[in-house]
Coordinates of C-alpha atoms and ligand atoms in Angstrom, one line a residue:
M1 CA -7.6 57.4 -23.0
I2 CA -5.7 54.6 -25.1
R3 CA -8.1 52.2 -26.9
K4 CA -7.1 48.8 -27.7
T5 CA -8.8 47.6 -30.6
R6 CA -10.7 44.4 -29.6
L7 CA -13.0 42.0 -31.5
F8 CA -16.2 40.8 -29.8
T9 CA -17.5 39.3 -33.1
P10 CA -18.8 35.8 -34.0
G11 CA -16.1 35.6 -36.7
P12 CA -13.6 37.0 -37.2
T13 CA -12.7 36.2 -33.6
P14 CA -9.7 37.4 -31.4
L15 CA -6.4 35.5 -32.7
L16 CA -4.5 33.2 -30.5
P17 CA -1.0 34.5 -30.3
A18 CA 0.6 31.0 -30.9
A19 CA -1.5 30.6 -34.0
Q20 CA 0.0 33.8 -35.3
F21 CA 3.6 32.8 -34.5
A22 CA 3.0 29.5 -36.3
M23 CA 1.8 31.3 -39.3
A24 CA 5.0 33.5 -39.5
A25 CA 7.1 30.2 -39.3
A26 CA 5.4 28.1 -41.8
D27 CA 7.7 28.7 -44.9
I28 CA 7.6 25.2 -46.1
H29 CA 6.8 23.6 -49.4
H30 CA 3.7 21.6 -49.6
R31 CA 5.1 18.7 -51.5
T32 CA 7.5 17.8 -48.9
P33 CA 7.9 15.3 -46.0
E34 CA 7.7 18.4 -43.5
F35 CA 4.4 19.4 -44.8
R36 CA 2.9 16.0 -45.1
A37 CA 3.7 15.5 -41.5
L38 CA 2.1 18.6 -40.4
F39 CA -1.0 18.0 -42.5
T40 CA -1.3 14.6 -41.3
R41 CA -1.0 15.6 -37.8
V42 CA -3.4 18.4 -38.2
L43 CA -6.3 16.4 -39.9
S44 CA -5.9 13.8 -37.2
Q45 CA -6.2 16.5 -34.2
L46 CA -9.1 17.7 -36.2
K47 CA -11.1 14.8 -35.8
D48 CA -10.6 14.9 -32.3
F49 CA -11.7 18.5 -31.9
V50 CA -14.8 17.8 -34.1
G51 CA -15.3 14.4 -32.0
T52 CA -15.7 12.2 -34.9
K53 CA -14.3 9.0 -36.1
N54 CA -15.1 10.2 -39.7
D55 CA -12.8 11.7 -42.1
V56 CA -12.3 15.6 -41.8
I57 CA -11.4 17.3 -45.1
I58 CA -9.6 20.9 -44.8
L59 CA -10.6 23.4 -47.8
S60 CA -8.8 26.7 -48.7
S61 CA -11.9 28.9 -48.4
S62 CA -14.1 30.6 -45.9
G63 CA -16.9 28.5 -44.4
T64 CA -19.2 29.3 -47.3
G65 CA -16.9 27.3 -49.5
A66 CA -17.5 24.1 -47.3
M67 CA -21.3 24.8 -47.4
E68 CA -21.0 25.0 -51.1
A69 CA -18.9 21.8 -51.3
A70 CA -21.3 19.9 -49.1
V71 CA -24.3 20.8 -51.6
S72 CA -22.3 20.4 -54.8
N73 CA -20.8 16.9 -53.8
L74 CA -23.8 15.6 -52.2
T75 CA -26.7 16.6 -54.5
S76 CA -27.7 16.3 -58.1
P77 CA -30.1 18.7 -59.9
G78 CA -33.6 18.1 -59.0
D79 CA -33.0 16.3 -55.7
R80 CA -35.5 17.2 -53.1
V81 CA -33.8 18.8 -50.1
L82 CA -35.1 20.3 -46.8
V83 CA -33.6 23.7 -45.8
L84 CA -34.5 24.9 -42.0
T85 CA -34.0 28.5 -42.0
A86 CA -34.3 31.2 -39.2
G87 CA -31.8 33.7 -40.1
K88 CA -29.2 34.9 -42.5
F89 CA -27.1 31.7 -42.6
G90 CA -30.2 29.5 -42.9
E91 CA -31.0 31.7 -45.8
R92 CA -27.5 30.8 -47.5
W93 CA -28.4 27.0 -47.4
S94 CA -31.6 28.0 -49.5
A95 CA -29.6 30.1 -52.0
L96 CA -26.7 27.4 -52.4
T97 CA -29.3 24.5 -52.8
K98 CA -31.3 26.6 -55.5
A99 CA -28.0 27.6 -57.1
F100 CA -27.3 23.8 -57.5
G101 CA -30.8 23.1 -59.1
C102 CA -32.2 21.2 -56.1
H103 CA -35.8 21.0 -55.6
V104 CA -35.9 23.0 -52.1
D105 CA -38.5 22.7 -49.4
V106 CA -38.1 25.4 -46.9
I107 CA -39.3 25.7 -43.2
E108 CA -38.6 29.4 -42.5
K109 CA -39.2 30.7 -39.0
P110 CA -38.8 34.3 -38.1
Y111 CA -35.4 35.5 -37.3
G112 CA -34.7 34.8 -33.7
Q113 CA -36.8 31.5 -33.4
T114 CA -36.1 28.0 -33.9
F115 CA -37.9 24.7 -35.4
D116 CA -40.7 23.0 -34.2
L117 CA -40.0 19.3 -34.5
A118 CA -43.6 18.3 -35.6
E119 CA -43.1 20.7 -38.5
V120 CA -39.9 19.4 -39.6
K121 CA -41.6 15.8 -39.5
A122 CA -44.4 17.0 -41.6
A123 CA -42.1 18.7 -44.3
L124 CA -39.9 15.4 -44.6
K125 CA -40.7 13.6 -47.7
L126 CA -39.8 10.1 -48.6
E127 CA -37.9 11.7 -51.3
T128 CA -36.0 14.1 -49.2
R129 CA -32.4 13.4 -50.0
A130 CA -30.7 15.9 -47.5
V131 CA -31.7 18.3 -44.6
F132 CA -29.6 21.3 -44.2
V133 CA -29.4 23.3 -41.0
Q134 CA -27.3 25.6 -38.7
A135 CA -26.0 24.3 -35.3
T136 CA -26.2 28.0 -34.3
E137 CA -27.6 30.6 -36.2
S138 CA -25.0 33.2 -35.9
S139 CA -27.3 36.2 -37.1
T140 CA -29.6 35.8 -34.3
A141 CA -27.5 34.1 -31.8
V142 CA -30.0 31.2 -31.4
R143 CA -28.9 27.5 -31.1
H144 CA -31.0 24.9 -33.0
D145 CA -31.5 21.4 -31.6
V146 CA -29.5 19.2 -33.9
Q147 CA -29.6 16.3 -31.7
A148 CA -33.4 16.2 -31.9
I149 CA -33.4 16.8 -35.7
A150 CA -31.0 13.8 -36.0
K151 CA -33.3 11.8 -33.9
L152 CA -36.3 12.7 -35.9
L153 CA -34.4 11.6 -39.1
R154 CA -33.4 8.2 -37.7
D155 CA -36.7 7.6 -36.1
E156 CA -38.5 8.3 -39.5
K157 CA -35.9 5.9 -41.3
S158 CA -35.2 8.9 -43.5
E159 CA -32.6 8.5 -46.2
A160 CA -32.0 12.2 -46.0
L161 CA -28.4 13.1 -45.1
L162 CA -28.3 15.6 -42.2
V163 CA -25.9 18.5 -43.2
V164 CA -25.1 20.8 -40.4
D165 CA -23.4 24.2 -40.7
A166 CA -21.6 24.1 -37.2
I167 CA -19.3 27.1 -38.1
T168 CA -20.2 28.9 -35.0
G169 CA -21.6 25.7 -33.2
L170 CA -18.3 23.9 -33.1
G171 CA -16.5 24.8 -29.8
T172 CA -19.5 26.6 -28.4
T173 CA -22.1 23.8 -27.9
H174 CA -22.2 19.9 -27.4
L175 CA -22.1 18.1 -30.7
D176 CA -21.8 14.2 -30.9
M177 CA -21.7 13.8 -34.6
D178 CA -21.2 10.0 -34.9
A179 CA -23.4 9.1 -31.9
W180 CA -26.4 11.4 -33.2
G181 CA -25.9 10.3 -36.7
V182 CA -25.1 13.7 -38.3
D183 CA -23.6 13.2 -41.9
V184 CA -22.0 16.4 -42.4
L185 CA -20.5 18.9 -39.8
I186 CA -18.9 22.1 -41.1
G187 CA -16.6 24.4 -39.2
G188 CA -14.4 27.5 -40.3
S189 CA -11.1 29.0 -39.1
Q190 CA -12.1 32.4 -38.1
K191 CA -14.4 31.1 -35.3
A192 CA -13.7 28.7 -32.5
V193 CA -10.2 28.0 -33.5
M194 CA -9.1 31.4 -32.9
M195 CA -7.3 31.9 -36.3
P196 CA -7.6 34.2 -39.2
P197 CA -10.3 33.6 -42.0
G198 CA -9.5 31.3 -45.1
L199 CA -9.6 27.7 -44.0
S200 CA -12.8 25.7 -43.6
Y201 CA -13.2 22.0 -42.5
I202 CA -15.8 19.5 -43.2
A203 CA -16.6 16.1 -41.4
I204 CA -18.3 13.6 -43.6
S205 CA -20.0 10.3 -42.7
Q206 CA -19.8 6.9 -44.4
R207 CA -23.1 7.4 -45.7
A208 CA -22.4 10.7 -47.1
W209 CA -19.2 9.3 -48.9
D210 CA -21.5 6.6 -50.2
R211 CA -23.8 9.3 -51.8
M212 CA -21.1 11.1 -53.5
E213 CA -20.7 7.8 -55.6
S214 CA -24.0 8.6 -57.4
T215 CA -24.3 12.6 -57.3
Y216 CA -23.6 14.5 -60.3
N217 CA -23.7 18.3 -59.6
P218 CA -20.7 20.0 -61.3
R219 CA -17.7 20.2 -58.9
Y220 CA -14.0 20.9 -59.6
Y221 CA -12.1 22.7 -56.9
F222 CA -14.3 21.5 -54.2
D223 CA -14.2 17.9 -55.0
L224 CA -14.3 16.1 -51.7
R225 CA -13.4 12.8 -52.9
K226 CA -10.5 14.1 -54.8
E227 CA -9.2 15.8 -51.3
R228 CA -9.8 12.5 -49.4
K229 CA -7.8 10.7 -51.6
N230 CA -4.9 13.3 -51.5
A231 CA -5.3 13.7 -47.6
A232 CA -4.6 10.0 -47.2
K233 CA -1.2 10.6 -48.4
G234 CA -0.9 13.8 -46.5
E235 CA -1.4 16.2 -49.2
S236 CA -4.1 18.4 -50.6
A237 CA -5.1 18.3 -54.3
Y238 CA -3.9 21.9 -54.9
T239 CA -1.6 24.4 -53.1
P240 CA -3.0 24.4 -49.4
P241 CA -2.9 27.6 -47.4
V242 CA 0.2 26.1 -45.3
S243 CA 0.5 28.9 -42.9
L244 CA -3.1 28.7 -41.9
I245 CA -2.8 24.8 -41.4
A246 CA 0.3 25.5 -39.2
A247 CA -1.9 27.8 -37.2
L248 CA -4.6 25.2 -37.0
G249 CA -2.1 22.8 -35.4
A250 CA -0.9 25.5 -32.9
S251 CA -4.7 26.3 -32.0
L252 CA -5.6 22.8 -31.4
D253 CA -2.4 22.1 -29.5
Y254 CA -3.6 25.1 -27.3
I255 CA -7.1 23.7 -26.8
A256 CA -5.6 20.3 -26.0
G257 CA -3.3 22.1 -23.5
Q258 CA -6.4 23.3 -21.5
A259 CA -6.9 19.5 -20.6
E260 CA -3.4 18.1 -20.2
G261 CA -3.1 17.4 -24.0
N262 CA -6.7 15.7 -24.3
L263 CA -8.1 17.3 -27.2
A264 CA -11.7 15.9 -26.8
E265 CA -11.5 17.3 -22.9
G266 CA -10.0 20.5 -24.2
R267 CA -13.0 21.2 -26.6
K268 CA -15.5 20.7 -23.7
K269 CA -13.4 23.1 -21.6
L270 CA -13.7 25.5 -24.8
V271 CA -17.5 25.0 -24.9
D272 CA -17.5 25.7 -21.2
N273 CA -15.6 28.7 -21.5
A274 CA -17.9 30.1 -24.0
E275 CA -20.9 29.2 -21.9
T276 CA -19.6 30.9 -19.0
C277 CA -18.9 34.1 -21.1
A278 CA -22.5 33.8 -22.5
A279 CA -23.9 33.3 -19.2
M280 CA -22.2 36.3 -17.6
T281 CA -23.3 38.5 -20.5
R282 CA -27.0 37.6 -20.5
A283 CA -27.2 38.0 -16.8
A284 CA -25.4 41.5 -17.3
V285 CA -27.4 43.2 -20.0
E286 CA -30.8 41.6 -18.1
A287 CA -29.6 43.3 -14.9
M288 CA -29.1 46.5 -17.1
G289 CA -32.8 46.3 -18.4
L290 CA -32.0 45.1 -21.9
K291 CA -33.8 42.0 -23.3
L292 CA -32.3 39.1 -25.0
F293 CA -33.2 38.2 -28.4
A294 CA -33.2 34.2 -28.3
P295 CA -35.8 32.2 -26.6
K296 CA -34.9 30.8 -23.2
G297 CA -32.9 27.7 -23.3
Y298 CA -31.9 28.1 -27.0
E299 CA -29.4 31.0 -26.4
A300 CA -26.2 30.3 -28.2
A301 CA -23.0 30.3 -26.4
A302 CA -21.2 31.6 -29.7
A303 CA -22.8 35.1 -29.1
T304 CA -25.3 36.8 -27.4
A305 CA -28.0 39.0 -29.3
I306 CA -29.4 41.8 -27.4
L307 CA -32.3 43.9 -28.0
P308 CA -31.8 47.6 -27.4
P309 CA -34.8 49.7 -25.7
E310 CA -37.8 50.1 -27.9
G311 CA -37.4 53.0 -30.3
T312 CA -33.5 52.7 -29.9
D313 CA -31.6 52.0 -32.9
S314 CA -28.8 49.3 -31.9
G315 CA -26.3 51.0 -34.2
I316 CA -25.9 53.7 -31.4
L317 CA -24.7 51.1 -29.0
V318 CA -22.4 49.5 -31.8
K319 CA -20.9 52.8 -32.8
G320 CA -20.7 53.7 -29.3
L321 CA -18.5 50.9 -28.2
K322 CA -16.3 51.4 -31.4
T323 CA -15.6 55.0 -30.8
K324 CA -15.2 55.2 -27.1
F325 CA -13.6 51.8 -26.4
A326 CA -12.3 50.6 -29.9
A327 CA -14.6 47.5 -29.0
I328 CA -16.0 45.8 -32.2
V329 CA -19.5 44.4 -31.7
T330 CA -21.9 43.6 -34.6
D331 CA -25.2 44.9 -35.4
G332 CA -28.1 42.7 -36.6
Q333 CA -27.7 41.2 -40.0
G334 CA -30.0 41.5 -43.0
E335 CA -33.4 42.4 -41.7
M336 CA -32.4 42.7 -38.0
K337 CA -29.9 45.6 -38.6
G338 CA -30.7 48.3 -36.2
H339 CA -32.7 45.9 -34.0
L340 CA -30.1 44.0 -32.1
F341 CA -26.4 43.8 -31.4
R342 CA -24.3 40.7 -30.9
I343 CA -21.4 40.3 -28.3
A344 CA -19.4 37.1 -29.2
H345 CA -18.0 34.5 -26.8
I346 CA -16.5 32.0 -29.2
G347 CA -12.9 31.0 -29.1
F348 CA -10.3 33.2 -27.4
F349 CA -12.5 35.2 -24.8
D350 CA -12.1 35.1 -21.1
Y351 CA -13.2 36.6 -17.9
L352 CA -11.4 39.9 -18.3
D353 CA -12.7 40.5 -21.8
T354 CA -16.4 39.6 -20.7
I355 CA -16.1 42.0 -17.7
A356 CA -14.5 44.6 -19.9
I357 CA -17.1 44.7 -22.7
I358 CA -19.9 44.8 -19.8
G359 CA -18.4 47.6 -18.2
A360 CA -18.0 49.4 -21.8
L361 CA -21.6 48.8 -22.5
E362 CA -22.5 50.4 -19.1
Q363 CA -20.4 53.5 -20.0
V364 CA -22.2 53.6 -23.4
I365 CA -25.6 53.3 -22.1
A366 CA -25.1 55.9 -19.6
S367 CA -23.5 58.4 -22.0
A368 CA -26.2 57.8 -24.7
K369 CA -28.8 58.2 -21.9
L370 CA -30.8 55.2 -23.3
P371 CA -34.4 55.0 -21.9
L372 CA -33.7 52.4 -19.3
P373 CA -35.5 53.5 -16.1
N374 CA -33.7 51.0 -13.7
F375 CA -30.2 51.5 -15.2
E376 CA -27.5 52.0 -12.8
F377 CA -23.7 51.8 -12.9
G378 CA -22.5 48.4 -11.8
K379 CA -25.6 46.5 -12.0
G380 CA -24.6 44.6 -15.1
L381 CA -21.1 44.0 -13.5
I382 CA -22.6 42.9 -10.4
A383 CA -24.8 40.3 -12.0
A384 CA -21.9 39.0 -14.1
Q385 CA -19.5 38.6 -11.2
K386 CA -22.1 36.5 -9.5
V387 CA -22.5 34.2 -12.6
F388 CA -18.8 33.8 -12.7
A389 CA -18.6 33.1 -8.9
D390 CA -21.3 30.5 -9.1
R391 CA -19.8 28.8 -12.2
V392 CA -16.1 28.7 -11.7
K393 CA -14.8 27.4 -8.5
Ligands
PLP401 C1 -19.3 32.8 -40.1 C2 -20.2 31.8 -40.7 C3 -20.5 31.3 -41.8 C4 -19.3 31.3 -42.9 O1 -19.2 32.5 -43.4 P1 -17.8 32.9 -44.2 O2 -17.9 34.3 -44.4 O3 -18.0 32.1 -45.5 O4 -16.7 32.4 -43.4 C5 -21.3 30.4 -42.1 N1 -22.4 30.0 -41.2 C6 -22.4 30.6 -40.0 C7 -23.5 30.0 -39.1 C8 -21.4 31.5 -39.7 O5 -21.3 32.0 -38.4

């Protein structure tokens, strides 16, 4: 049969056609009124998408560049910081803060878990200058409770800035940066905004801008204050990825279009969409006899992490979906390789995509003869159908 290649990965995610067309048409110079109008409009849309009144800065880099910018701009060598990690991306915060000479306290939970607030409270020192966490840990498909962590910092009257990698959290989970008191929120282009990799964005609170006046870790290309000055004039400090900025504008228009032009409402619809795809997938795989990796109530809507039957390498399912259906799902990362696989719901996924990947998974399970005693064709699909019918009227 024909096999159409389809991504079911939590970044890169499937591309929005309108974003691709916008890229193709974006041959404008970046020091012109045309570009300044585009950049200014996209920066303002981005604030509505993130859901903040704070300035949002666009950087030419994948998401990790914005993570690095947060560390290099907000810390000085020797600063005491607290990293909360329970997966591959949490480990990146540890590595980055160490690379910039911070004195790093780490709360490390096993992959697949989240943090105990009492432990966070105990680890928080008077001198802690910043706390780093993920909104959703993409490697395990677990959601961390950013709101509770933010509240804890405020209740403790902590001076620590809260820096959140929301690269797969934005557009898949409710985040209220300003009301919760989050200082930095980071996003990336190849995730919820349905466009190619290469652009990151970072929303920054006034407290965090103030902090930058006194920090002195080295920075040059990723100098956020310099970018802010330029952004106020509709420009970036260096040559920006013009085509990606045009794509972002088109994607944000599309998201706004889901709610009659209201981007904040469109964002809610996008979150709801991911939640529905995720709920369908969870119900389906459980009906097939597979187990979920995330603890109940903390499943990320960005992706679902699924455990294969005991003794089965998850790579069999990843490979089976690829060879039989050209459907790309991801295996576990790092120490989880072979132990789980992940199906994404972040960005441009719909009902048909979700039903299709569930049907394909049933085919692969059946032909691989996985040891699932109660498995039967259609059980997963029926469960997903019921979830959809309940949620979407
Ligand atoms: C994708 C992702 C990143 C960024 O990775 P890049 O490859 O640099 O774009 C960071 N954190 C999380 C949670 C992610 O999912």
